[in-house]
PDB file of C-alpha atoms in Angstrom:
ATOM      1  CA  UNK A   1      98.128  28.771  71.593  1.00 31.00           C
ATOM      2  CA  UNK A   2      99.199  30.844  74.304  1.00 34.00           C
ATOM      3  CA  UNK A   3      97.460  31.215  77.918  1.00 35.00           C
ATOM      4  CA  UNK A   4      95.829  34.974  78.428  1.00 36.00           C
ATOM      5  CA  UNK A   5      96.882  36.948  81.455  1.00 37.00           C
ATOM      6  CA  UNK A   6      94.589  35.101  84.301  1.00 41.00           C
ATOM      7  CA  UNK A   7      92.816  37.863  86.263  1.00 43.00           C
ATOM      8  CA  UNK A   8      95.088  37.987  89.144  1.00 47.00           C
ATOM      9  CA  UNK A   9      98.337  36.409  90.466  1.00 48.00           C
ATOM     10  CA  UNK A  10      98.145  33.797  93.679  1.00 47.00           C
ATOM     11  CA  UNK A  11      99.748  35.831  96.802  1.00 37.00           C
ATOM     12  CA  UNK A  12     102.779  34.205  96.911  1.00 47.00           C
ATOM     13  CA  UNK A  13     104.400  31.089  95.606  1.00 51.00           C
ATOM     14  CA  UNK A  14     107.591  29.949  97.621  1.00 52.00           C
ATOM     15  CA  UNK A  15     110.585  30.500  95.353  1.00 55.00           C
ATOM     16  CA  UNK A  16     112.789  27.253  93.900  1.00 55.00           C
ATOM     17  CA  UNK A  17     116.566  26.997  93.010  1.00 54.00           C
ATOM     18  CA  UNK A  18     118.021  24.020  91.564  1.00 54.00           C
ATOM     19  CA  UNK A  19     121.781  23.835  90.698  1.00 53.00           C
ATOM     20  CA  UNK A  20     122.803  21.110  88.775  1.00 56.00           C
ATOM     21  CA  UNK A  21     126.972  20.881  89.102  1.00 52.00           C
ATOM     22  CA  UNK A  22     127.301  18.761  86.613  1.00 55.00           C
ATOM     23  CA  UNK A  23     125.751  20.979  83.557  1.00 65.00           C
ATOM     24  CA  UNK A  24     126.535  24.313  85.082  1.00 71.00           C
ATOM     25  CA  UNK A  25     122.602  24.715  84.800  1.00 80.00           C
ATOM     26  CA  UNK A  26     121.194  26.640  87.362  1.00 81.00           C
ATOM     27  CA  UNK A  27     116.874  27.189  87.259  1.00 81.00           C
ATOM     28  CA  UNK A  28     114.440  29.210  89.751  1.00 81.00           C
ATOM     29  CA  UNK A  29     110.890  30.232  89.959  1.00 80.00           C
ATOM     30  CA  UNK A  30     109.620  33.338  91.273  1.00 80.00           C
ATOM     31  CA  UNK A  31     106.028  33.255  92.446  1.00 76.00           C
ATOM     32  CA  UNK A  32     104.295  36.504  92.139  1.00 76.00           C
ATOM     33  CA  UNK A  33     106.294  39.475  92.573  1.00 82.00           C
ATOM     34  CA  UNK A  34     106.214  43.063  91.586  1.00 85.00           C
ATOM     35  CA  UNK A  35     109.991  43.534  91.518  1.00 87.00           C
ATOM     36  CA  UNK A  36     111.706  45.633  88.853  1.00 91.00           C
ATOM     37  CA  UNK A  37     114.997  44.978  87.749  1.00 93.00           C
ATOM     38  CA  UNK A  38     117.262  47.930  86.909  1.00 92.00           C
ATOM     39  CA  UNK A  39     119.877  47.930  83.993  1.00 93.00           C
ATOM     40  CA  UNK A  40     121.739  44.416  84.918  1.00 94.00           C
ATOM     41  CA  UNK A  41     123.461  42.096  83.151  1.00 94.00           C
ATOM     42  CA  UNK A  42     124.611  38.113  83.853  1.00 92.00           C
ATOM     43  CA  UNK A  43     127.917  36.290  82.578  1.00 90.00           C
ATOM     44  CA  UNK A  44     125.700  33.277  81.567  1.00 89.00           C
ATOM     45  CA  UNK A  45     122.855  33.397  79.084  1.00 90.00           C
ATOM     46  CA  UNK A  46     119.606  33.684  80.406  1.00 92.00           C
ATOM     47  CA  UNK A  47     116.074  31.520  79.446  1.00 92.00           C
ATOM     48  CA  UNK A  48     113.072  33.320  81.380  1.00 94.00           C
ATOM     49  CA  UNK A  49     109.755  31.643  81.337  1.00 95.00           C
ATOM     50  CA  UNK A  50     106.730  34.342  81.767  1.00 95.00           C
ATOM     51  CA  UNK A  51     104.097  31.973  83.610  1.00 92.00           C
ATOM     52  CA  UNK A  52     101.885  35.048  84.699  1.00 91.00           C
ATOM     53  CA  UNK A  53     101.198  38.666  84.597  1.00 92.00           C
ATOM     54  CA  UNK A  54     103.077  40.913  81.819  1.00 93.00           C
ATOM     55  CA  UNK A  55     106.150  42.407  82.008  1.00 95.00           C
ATOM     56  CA  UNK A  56     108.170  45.170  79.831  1.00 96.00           C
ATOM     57  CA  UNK A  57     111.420  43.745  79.215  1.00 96.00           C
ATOM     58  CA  UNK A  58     114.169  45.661  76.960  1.00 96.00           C
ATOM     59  CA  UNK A  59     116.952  43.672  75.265  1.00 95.00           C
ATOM     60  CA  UNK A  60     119.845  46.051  75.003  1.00 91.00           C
ATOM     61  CA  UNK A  61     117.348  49.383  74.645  1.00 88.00           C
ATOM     62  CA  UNK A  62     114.644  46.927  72.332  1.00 93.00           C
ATOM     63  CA  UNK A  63     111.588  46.604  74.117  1.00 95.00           C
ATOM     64  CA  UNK A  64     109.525  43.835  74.511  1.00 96.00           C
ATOM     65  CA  UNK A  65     105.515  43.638  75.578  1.00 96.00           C
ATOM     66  CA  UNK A  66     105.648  40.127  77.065  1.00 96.00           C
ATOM     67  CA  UNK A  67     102.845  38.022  77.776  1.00 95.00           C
ATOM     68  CA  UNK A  68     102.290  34.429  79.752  1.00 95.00           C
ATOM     69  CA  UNK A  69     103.757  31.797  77.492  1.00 96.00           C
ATOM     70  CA  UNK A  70     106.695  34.114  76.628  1.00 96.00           C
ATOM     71  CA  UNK A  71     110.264  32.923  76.207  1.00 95.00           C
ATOM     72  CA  UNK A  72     113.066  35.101  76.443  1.00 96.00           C
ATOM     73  CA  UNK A  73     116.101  34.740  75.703  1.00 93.00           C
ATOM     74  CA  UNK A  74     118.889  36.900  76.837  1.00 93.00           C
ATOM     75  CA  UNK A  75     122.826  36.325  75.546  1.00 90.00           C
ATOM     76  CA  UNK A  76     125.536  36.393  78.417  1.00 89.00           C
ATOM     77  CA  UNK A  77     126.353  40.124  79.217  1.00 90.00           C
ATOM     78  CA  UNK A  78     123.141  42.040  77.614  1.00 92.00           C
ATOM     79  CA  UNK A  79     122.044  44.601  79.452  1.00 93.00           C
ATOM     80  CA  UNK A  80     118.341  44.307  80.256  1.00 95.00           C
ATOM     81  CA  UNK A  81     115.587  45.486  82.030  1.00 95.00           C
ATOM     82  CA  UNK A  82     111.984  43.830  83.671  1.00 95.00           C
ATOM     83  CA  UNK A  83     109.154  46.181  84.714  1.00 93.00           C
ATOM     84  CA  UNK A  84     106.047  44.643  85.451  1.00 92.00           C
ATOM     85  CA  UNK A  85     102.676  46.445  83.993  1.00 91.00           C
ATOM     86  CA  UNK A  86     100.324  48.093  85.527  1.00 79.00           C
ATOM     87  CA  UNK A  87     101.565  46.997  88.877  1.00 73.00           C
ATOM     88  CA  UNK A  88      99.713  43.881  88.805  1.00 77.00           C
ATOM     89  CA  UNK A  89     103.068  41.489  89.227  1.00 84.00           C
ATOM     90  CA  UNK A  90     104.495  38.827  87.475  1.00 89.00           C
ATOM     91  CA  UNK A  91     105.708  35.244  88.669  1.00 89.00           C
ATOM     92  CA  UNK A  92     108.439  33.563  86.257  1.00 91.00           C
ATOM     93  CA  UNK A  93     111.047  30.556  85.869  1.00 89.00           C
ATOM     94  CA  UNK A  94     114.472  30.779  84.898  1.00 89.00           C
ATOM     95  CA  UNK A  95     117.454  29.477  83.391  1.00 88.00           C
ATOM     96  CA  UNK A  96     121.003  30.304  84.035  1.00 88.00           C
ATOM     97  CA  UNK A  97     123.086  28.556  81.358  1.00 87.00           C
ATOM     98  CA  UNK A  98     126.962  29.156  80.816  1.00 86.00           C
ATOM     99  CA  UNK A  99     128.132  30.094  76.995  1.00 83.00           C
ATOM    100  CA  UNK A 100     130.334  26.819  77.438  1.00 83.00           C
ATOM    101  CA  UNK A 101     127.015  24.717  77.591  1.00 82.00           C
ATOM    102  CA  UNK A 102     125.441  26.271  74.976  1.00 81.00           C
ATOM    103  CA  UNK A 103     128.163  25.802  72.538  1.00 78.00           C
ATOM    104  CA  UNK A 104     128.071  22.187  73.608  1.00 79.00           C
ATOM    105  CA  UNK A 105     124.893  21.766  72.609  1.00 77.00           C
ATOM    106  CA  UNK A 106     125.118  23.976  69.543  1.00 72.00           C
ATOM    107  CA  UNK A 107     128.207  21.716  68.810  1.00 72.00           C
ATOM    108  CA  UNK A 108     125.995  18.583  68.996  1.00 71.00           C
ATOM    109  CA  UNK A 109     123.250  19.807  66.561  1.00 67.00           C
ATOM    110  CA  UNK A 110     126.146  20.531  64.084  1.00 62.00           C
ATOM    111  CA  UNK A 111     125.546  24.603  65.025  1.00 57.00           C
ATOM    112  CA  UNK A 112     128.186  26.956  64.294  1.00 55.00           C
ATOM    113  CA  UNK A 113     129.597  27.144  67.798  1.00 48.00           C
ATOM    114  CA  UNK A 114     131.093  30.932  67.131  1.00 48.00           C
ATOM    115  CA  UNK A 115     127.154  31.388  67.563  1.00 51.00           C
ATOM    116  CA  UNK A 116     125.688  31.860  71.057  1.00 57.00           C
ATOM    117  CA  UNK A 117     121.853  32.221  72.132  1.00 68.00           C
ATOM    118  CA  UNK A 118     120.442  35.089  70.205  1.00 78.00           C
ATOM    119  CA  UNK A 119     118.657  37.882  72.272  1.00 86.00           C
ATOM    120  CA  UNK A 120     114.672  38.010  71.771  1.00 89.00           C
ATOM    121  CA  UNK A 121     111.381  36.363  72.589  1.00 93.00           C
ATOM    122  CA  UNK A 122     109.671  33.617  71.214  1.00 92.00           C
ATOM    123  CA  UNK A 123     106.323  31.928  71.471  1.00 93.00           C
ATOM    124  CA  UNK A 124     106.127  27.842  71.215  1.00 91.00           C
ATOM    125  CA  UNK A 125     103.873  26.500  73.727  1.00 92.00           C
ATOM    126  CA  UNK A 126     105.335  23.158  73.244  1.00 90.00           C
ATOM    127  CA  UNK A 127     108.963  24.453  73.953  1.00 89.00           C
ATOM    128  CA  UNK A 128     107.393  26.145  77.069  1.00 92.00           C
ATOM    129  CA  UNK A 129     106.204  23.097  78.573  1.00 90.00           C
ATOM    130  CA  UNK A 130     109.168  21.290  77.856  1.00 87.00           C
ATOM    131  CA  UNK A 131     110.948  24.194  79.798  1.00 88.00           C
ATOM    132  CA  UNK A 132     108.600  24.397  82.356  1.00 86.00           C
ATOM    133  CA  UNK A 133     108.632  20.154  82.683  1.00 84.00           C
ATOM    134  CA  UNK A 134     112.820  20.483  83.467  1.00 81.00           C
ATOM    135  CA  UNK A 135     112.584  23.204  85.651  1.00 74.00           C
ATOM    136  CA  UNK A 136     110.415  21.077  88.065  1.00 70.00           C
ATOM    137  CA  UNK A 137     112.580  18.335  87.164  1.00 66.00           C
ATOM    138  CA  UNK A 138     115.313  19.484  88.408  1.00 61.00           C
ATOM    139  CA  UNK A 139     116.458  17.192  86.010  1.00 61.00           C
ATOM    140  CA  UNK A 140     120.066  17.617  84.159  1.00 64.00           C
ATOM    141  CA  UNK A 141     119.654  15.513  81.303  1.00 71.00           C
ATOM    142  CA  UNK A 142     115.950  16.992  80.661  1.00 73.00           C
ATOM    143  CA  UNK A 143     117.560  19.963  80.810  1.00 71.00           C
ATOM    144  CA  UNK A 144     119.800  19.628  77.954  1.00 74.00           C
ATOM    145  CA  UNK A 145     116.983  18.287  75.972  1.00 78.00           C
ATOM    146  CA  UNK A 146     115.000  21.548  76.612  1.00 79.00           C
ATOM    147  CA  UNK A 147     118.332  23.495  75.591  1.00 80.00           C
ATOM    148  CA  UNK A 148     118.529  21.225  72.695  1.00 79.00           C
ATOM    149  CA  UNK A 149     114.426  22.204  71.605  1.00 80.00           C
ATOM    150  CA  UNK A 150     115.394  25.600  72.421  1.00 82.00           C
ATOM    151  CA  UNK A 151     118.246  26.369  69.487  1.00 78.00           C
ATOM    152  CA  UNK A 152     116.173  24.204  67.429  1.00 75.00           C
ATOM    153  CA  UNK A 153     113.578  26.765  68.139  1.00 73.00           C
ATOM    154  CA  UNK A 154     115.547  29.648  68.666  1.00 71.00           C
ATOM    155  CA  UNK A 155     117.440  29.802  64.935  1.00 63.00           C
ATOM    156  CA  UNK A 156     114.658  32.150  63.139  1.00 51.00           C
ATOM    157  CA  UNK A 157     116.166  34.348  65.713  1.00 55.00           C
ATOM    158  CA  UNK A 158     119.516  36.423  64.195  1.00 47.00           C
ATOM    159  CA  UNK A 159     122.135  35.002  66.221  1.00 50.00           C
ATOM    160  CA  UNK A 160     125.394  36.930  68.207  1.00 51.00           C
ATOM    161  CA  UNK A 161     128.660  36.317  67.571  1.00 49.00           C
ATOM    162  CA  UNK A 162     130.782  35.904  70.480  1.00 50.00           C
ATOM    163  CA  UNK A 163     131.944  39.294  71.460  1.00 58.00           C
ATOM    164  CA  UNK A 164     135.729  40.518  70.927  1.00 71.00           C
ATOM    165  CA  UNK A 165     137.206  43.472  73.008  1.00 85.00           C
ATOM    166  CA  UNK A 166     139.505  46.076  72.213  1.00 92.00           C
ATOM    167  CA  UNK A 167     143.164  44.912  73.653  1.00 93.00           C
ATOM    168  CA  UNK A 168     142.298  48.033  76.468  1.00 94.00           C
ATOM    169  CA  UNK A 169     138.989  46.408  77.783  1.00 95.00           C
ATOM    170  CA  UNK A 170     140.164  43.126  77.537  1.00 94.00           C
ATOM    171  CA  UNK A 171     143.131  43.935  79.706  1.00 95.00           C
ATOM    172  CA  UNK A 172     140.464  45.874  82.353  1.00 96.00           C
ATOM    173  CA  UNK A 173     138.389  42.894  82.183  1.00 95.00           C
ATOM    174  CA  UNK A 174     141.353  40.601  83.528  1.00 94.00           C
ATOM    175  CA  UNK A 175     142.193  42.268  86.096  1.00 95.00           C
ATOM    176  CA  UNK A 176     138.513  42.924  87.278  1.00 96.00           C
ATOM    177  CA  UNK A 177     137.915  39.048  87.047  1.00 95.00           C
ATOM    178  CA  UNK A 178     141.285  38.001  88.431  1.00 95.00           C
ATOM    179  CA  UNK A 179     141.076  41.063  91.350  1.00 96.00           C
ATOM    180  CA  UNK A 180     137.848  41.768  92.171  1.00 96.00           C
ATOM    181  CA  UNK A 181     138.645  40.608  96.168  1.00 95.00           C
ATOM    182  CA  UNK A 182     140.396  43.838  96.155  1.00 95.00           C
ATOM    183  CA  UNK A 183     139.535  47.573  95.855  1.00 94.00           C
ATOM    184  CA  UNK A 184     140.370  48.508  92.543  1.00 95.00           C
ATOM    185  CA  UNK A 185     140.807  52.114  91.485  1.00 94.00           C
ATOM    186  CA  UNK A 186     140.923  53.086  87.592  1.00 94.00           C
ATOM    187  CA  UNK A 187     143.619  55.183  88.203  1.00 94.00           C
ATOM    188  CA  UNK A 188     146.238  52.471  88.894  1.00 94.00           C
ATOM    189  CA  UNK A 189     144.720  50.282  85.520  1.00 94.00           C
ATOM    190  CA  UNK A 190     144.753  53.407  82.957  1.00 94.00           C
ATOM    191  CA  UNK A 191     148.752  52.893  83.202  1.00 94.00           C
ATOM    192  CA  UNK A 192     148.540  49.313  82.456  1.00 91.00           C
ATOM    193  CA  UNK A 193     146.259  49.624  79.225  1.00 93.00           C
ATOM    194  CA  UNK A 194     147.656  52.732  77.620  1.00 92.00           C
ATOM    195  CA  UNK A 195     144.136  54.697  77.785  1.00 93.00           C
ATOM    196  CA  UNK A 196     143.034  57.779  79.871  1.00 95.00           C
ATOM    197  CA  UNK A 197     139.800  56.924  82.791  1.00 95.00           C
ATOM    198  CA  UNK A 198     137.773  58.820  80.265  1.00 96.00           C
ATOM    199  CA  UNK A 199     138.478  57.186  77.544  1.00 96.00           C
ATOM    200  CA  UNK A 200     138.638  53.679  79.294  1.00 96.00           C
ATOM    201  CA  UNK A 201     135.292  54.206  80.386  1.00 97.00           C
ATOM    202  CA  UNK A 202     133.778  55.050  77.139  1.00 96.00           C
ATOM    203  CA  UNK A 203     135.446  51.866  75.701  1.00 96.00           C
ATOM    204  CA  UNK A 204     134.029  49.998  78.707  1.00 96.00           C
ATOM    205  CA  UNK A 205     129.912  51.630  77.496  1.00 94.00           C
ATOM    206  CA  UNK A 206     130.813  51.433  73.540  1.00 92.00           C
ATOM    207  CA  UNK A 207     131.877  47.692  73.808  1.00 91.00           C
ATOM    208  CA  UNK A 208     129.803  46.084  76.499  1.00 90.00           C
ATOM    209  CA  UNK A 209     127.046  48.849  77.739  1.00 90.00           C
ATOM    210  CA  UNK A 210     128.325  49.594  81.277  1.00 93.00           C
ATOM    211  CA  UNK A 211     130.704  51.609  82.803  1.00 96.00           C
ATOM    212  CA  UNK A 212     134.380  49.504  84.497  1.00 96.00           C
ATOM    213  CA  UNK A 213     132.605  50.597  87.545  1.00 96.00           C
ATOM    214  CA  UNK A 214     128.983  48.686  86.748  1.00 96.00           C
ATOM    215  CA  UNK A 215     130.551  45.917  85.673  1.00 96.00           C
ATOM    216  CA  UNK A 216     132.938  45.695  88.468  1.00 97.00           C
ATOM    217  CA  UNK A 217     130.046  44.883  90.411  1.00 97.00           C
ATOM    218  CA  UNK A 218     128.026  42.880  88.536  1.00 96.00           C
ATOM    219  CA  UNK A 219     130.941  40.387  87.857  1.00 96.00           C
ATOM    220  CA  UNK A 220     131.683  40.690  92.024  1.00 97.00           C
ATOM    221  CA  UNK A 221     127.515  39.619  92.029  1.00 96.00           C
ATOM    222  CA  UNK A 222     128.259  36.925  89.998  1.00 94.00           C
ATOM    223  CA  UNK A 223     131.133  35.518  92.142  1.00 96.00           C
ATOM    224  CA  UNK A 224     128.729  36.281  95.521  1.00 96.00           C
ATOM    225  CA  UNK A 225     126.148  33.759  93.953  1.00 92.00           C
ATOM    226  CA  UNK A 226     129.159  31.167  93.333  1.00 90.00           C
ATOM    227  CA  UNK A 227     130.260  31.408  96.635  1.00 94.00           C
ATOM    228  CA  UNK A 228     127.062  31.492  98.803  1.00 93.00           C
ATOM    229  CA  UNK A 229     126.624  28.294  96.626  1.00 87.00           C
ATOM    230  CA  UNK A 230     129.672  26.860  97.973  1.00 89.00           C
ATOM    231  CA  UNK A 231     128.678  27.201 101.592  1.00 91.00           C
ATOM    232  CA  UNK A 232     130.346  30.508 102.905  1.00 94.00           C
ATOM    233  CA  UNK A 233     128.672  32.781 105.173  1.00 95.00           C
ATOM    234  CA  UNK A 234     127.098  36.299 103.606  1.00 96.00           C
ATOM    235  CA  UNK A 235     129.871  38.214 105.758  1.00 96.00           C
ATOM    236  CA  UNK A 236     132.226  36.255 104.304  1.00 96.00           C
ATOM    237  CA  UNK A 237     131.311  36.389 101.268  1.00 97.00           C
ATOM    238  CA  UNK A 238     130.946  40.086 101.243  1.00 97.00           C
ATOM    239  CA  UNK A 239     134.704  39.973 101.723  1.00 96.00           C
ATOM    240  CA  UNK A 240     135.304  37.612  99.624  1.00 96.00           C
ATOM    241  CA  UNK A 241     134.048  39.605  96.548  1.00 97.00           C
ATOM    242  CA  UNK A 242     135.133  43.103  97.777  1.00 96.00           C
ATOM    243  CA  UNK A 243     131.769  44.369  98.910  1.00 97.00           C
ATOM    244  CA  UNK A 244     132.310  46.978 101.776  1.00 94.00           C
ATOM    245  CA  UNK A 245     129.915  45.191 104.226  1.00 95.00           C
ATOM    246  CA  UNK A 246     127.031  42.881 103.525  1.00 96.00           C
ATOM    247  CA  UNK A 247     124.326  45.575 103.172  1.00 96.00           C
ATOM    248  CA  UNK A 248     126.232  46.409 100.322  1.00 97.00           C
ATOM    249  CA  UNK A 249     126.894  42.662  99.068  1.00 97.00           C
ATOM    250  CA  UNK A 250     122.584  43.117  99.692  1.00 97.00           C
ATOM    251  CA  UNK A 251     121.907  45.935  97.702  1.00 96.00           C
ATOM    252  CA  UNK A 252     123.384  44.484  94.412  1.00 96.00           C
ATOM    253  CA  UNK A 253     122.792  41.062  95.002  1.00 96.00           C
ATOM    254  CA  UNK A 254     118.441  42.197  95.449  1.00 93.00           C
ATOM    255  CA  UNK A 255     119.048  44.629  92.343  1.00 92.00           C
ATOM    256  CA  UNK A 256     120.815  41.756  89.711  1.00 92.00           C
ATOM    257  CA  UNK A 257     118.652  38.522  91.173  1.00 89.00           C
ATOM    258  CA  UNK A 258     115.620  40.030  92.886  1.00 86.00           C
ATOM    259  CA  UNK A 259     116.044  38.338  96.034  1.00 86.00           C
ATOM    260  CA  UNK A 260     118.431  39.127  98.985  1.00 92.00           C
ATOM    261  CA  UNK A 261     121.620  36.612  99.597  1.00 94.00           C
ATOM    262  CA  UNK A 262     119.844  34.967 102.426  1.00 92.00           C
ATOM    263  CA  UNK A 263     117.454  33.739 100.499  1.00 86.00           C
ATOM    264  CA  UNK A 264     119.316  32.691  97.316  1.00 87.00           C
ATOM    265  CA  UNK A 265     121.541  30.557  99.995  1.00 88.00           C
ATOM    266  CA  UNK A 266     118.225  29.187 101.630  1.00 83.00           C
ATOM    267  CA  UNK A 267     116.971  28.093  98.534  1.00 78.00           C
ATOM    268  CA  UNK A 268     119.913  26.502  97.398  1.00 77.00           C
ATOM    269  CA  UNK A 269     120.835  24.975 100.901  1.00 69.00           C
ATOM    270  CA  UNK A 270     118.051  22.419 101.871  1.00 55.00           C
ATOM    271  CA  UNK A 271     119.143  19.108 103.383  1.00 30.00           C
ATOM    272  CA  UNK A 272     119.778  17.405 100.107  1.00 38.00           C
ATOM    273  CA  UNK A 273     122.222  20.279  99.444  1.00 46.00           C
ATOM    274  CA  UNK A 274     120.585  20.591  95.767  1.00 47.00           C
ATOM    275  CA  UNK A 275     117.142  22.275  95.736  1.00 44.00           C
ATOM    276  CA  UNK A 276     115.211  24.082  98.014  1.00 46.00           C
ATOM    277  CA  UNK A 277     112.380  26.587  98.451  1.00 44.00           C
ATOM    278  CA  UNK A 278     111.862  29.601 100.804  1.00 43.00           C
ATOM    279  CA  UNK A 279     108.830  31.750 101.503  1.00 40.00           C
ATOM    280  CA  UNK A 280     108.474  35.149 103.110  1.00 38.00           C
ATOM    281  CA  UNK A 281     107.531  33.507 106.856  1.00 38.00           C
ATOM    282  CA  UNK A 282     110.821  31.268 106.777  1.00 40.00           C
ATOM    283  CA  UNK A 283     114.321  32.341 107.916  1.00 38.00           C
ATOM    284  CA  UNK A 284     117.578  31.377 105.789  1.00 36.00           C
ATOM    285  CA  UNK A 285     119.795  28.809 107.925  1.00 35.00           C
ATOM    286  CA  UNK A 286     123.005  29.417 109.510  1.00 33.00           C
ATOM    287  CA  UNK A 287     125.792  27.870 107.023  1.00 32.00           C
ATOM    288  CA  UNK A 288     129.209  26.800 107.693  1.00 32.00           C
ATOM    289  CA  UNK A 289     132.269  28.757 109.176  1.00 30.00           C
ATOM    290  CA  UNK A 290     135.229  28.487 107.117  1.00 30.00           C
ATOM    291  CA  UNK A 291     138.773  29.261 108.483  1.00 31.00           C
ATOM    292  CA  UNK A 292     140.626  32.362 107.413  1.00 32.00           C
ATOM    293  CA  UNK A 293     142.704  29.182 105.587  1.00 35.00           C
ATOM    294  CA  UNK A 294     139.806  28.047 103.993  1.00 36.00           C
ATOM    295  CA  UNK A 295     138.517  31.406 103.002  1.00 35.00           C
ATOM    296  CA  UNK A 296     142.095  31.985 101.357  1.00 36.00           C
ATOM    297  CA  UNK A 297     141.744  28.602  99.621  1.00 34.00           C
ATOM    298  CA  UNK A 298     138.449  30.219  98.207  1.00 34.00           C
ATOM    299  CA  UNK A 299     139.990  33.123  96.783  1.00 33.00           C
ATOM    300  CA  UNK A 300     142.946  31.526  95.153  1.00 33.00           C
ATOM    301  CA  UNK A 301     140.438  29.597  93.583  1.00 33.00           C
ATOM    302  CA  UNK A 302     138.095  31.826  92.376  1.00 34.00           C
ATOM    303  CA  UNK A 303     140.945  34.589  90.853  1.00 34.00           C
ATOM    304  CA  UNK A 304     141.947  31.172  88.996  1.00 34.00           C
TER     305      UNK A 304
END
């Protein structure tokens, strides 16, 4: 059975980040918050637990009512939205999981592995637990046993085959993910993939539901979070990932995660170096200063 909406949400619950290197698993939970997230999208797949309030979620333009005790699912590179209803909040967990994992698993259960985590929402209250029981965990190995109930669960869904891109996007996308340290202007890739900037860009919505542009910075988003992970400062990483400053590094990084850089590298930057929580009242810690060599290193590296 699943819980009813309680009548209100607790002020504030300190938010948790756990990142387990050796799955590529990465959870948090969000105590109550009334943040919406714009049109967004992630390069992993996403598992959100609803633990509270209700929240409007669409799934590429499909909405969703969700209630506590809902688990969504959300393949790699769906755009999606989360409004919470009638302003009341909503306080959630989630899972970041990369495609490789889940085919992994998938493989294991003698799943097609051309098959990745199907979009929608599902009620188990079992599964939900389980989730909820790995999260806190922090556990990698309970983890995979929660991914493990989740296809289980998850295969009345209709699954989505792993995307293929026109030879035009394709060639965008590599030189977005192998450039984005740099300014790029469409006008000097149109040459390279044989299409005009109008016709790129309606490729770019047709095939993956954002403009080069929006997912320019969403992948950039993506490397910030890698980075910050890593240790280097927000200024440097701002650079890093070809933000202009890191007010702008802020602005995306709040929109796509719903909570600023400083406190995604708080979280993840406690003294054991794995999990950590932060509240409103605390300040994020000063991290390390790389070199300009070291910050090179990090580049090279990431544009691998």
């Amino acid at each position: 059975m699943i819980a009813q909406p309680s009548a209100g949400l607790p002020l504030r619950r300190p938010l948790q980040a756990t990142f387990r290197s050796d799955l590529e698993i990465e959870s948090w939970s969000v105590g109550a918050t009334r943040h919406t997230f714009m049109p967004h999208a992630h390069p992993s797949n996403v598992v959100a637990l609803i633990e509270d309030g209700e929240v409007l979620v669409t799934l590429n333009q499909t909405p969703f009512h969700c209630r506590p005790g809902a688990i969504i699912l959300i393949t790699a590179w769906t755009r999606h939205t989360a409004t919470p209803i009638d302003g009341r909040g909503w306080a959630y967990s989630s899972f970041s999981i990369p495609t490789s994992t889940v085919h992994r698993t998938a493989d294991q259960l003698k799943v097609s592995p051309s098959i990745s985590l199907p979009n929608g929402v599902i009620y188990n209250s079992g599964l939900f637990k389980s989730l909820q029981s790995s999260q806190h965990a922090g556990d990698g190995q309970a983890n995979l046993r929660a991914l493990r109930q989740l296809l289980s669960a998850a295969g009345g869904l209709a699954g989505q085959s792993v995307s293929r891109y026109s030879a035009a996007v394709a060639s965008t996308l590599e030189v977005f993910h192998t450039q984005f340290h740099q300014p790029i202007r469409l006008m000097d890739v149109v040459p390279k993939v044989g299409l005009s900037i109008f016709r790129l860009i309606r490729a770019f919505n047709e095939e993956l539901g954002f403009t080069p542009h929006e997912y320019l910075m969403l992948w950039r988003t993506e490397q910030a979070r890698h980075f910050i992970r890593r240790g280097e400062t927000l200024a440097q990483t701002a650079l890093l990932c070809g933000f202009y400053d890191q007010p702008h590094l802020n602005r995306h990084f709040k929109r796509v995660y719903g909570l600023t850089p400083a406190q995604y590298a708080f979280a993840v930057h406690d003294a054991t170096g794995r999990t950590g929580s932060i509240s409103s009242k605390k300040s994020a810690p000063q991290l390390p200063i790389f070199t300009s060599e070291q910050a090179k290193t990090s580049v090279s590296a990431a544009s691998a």
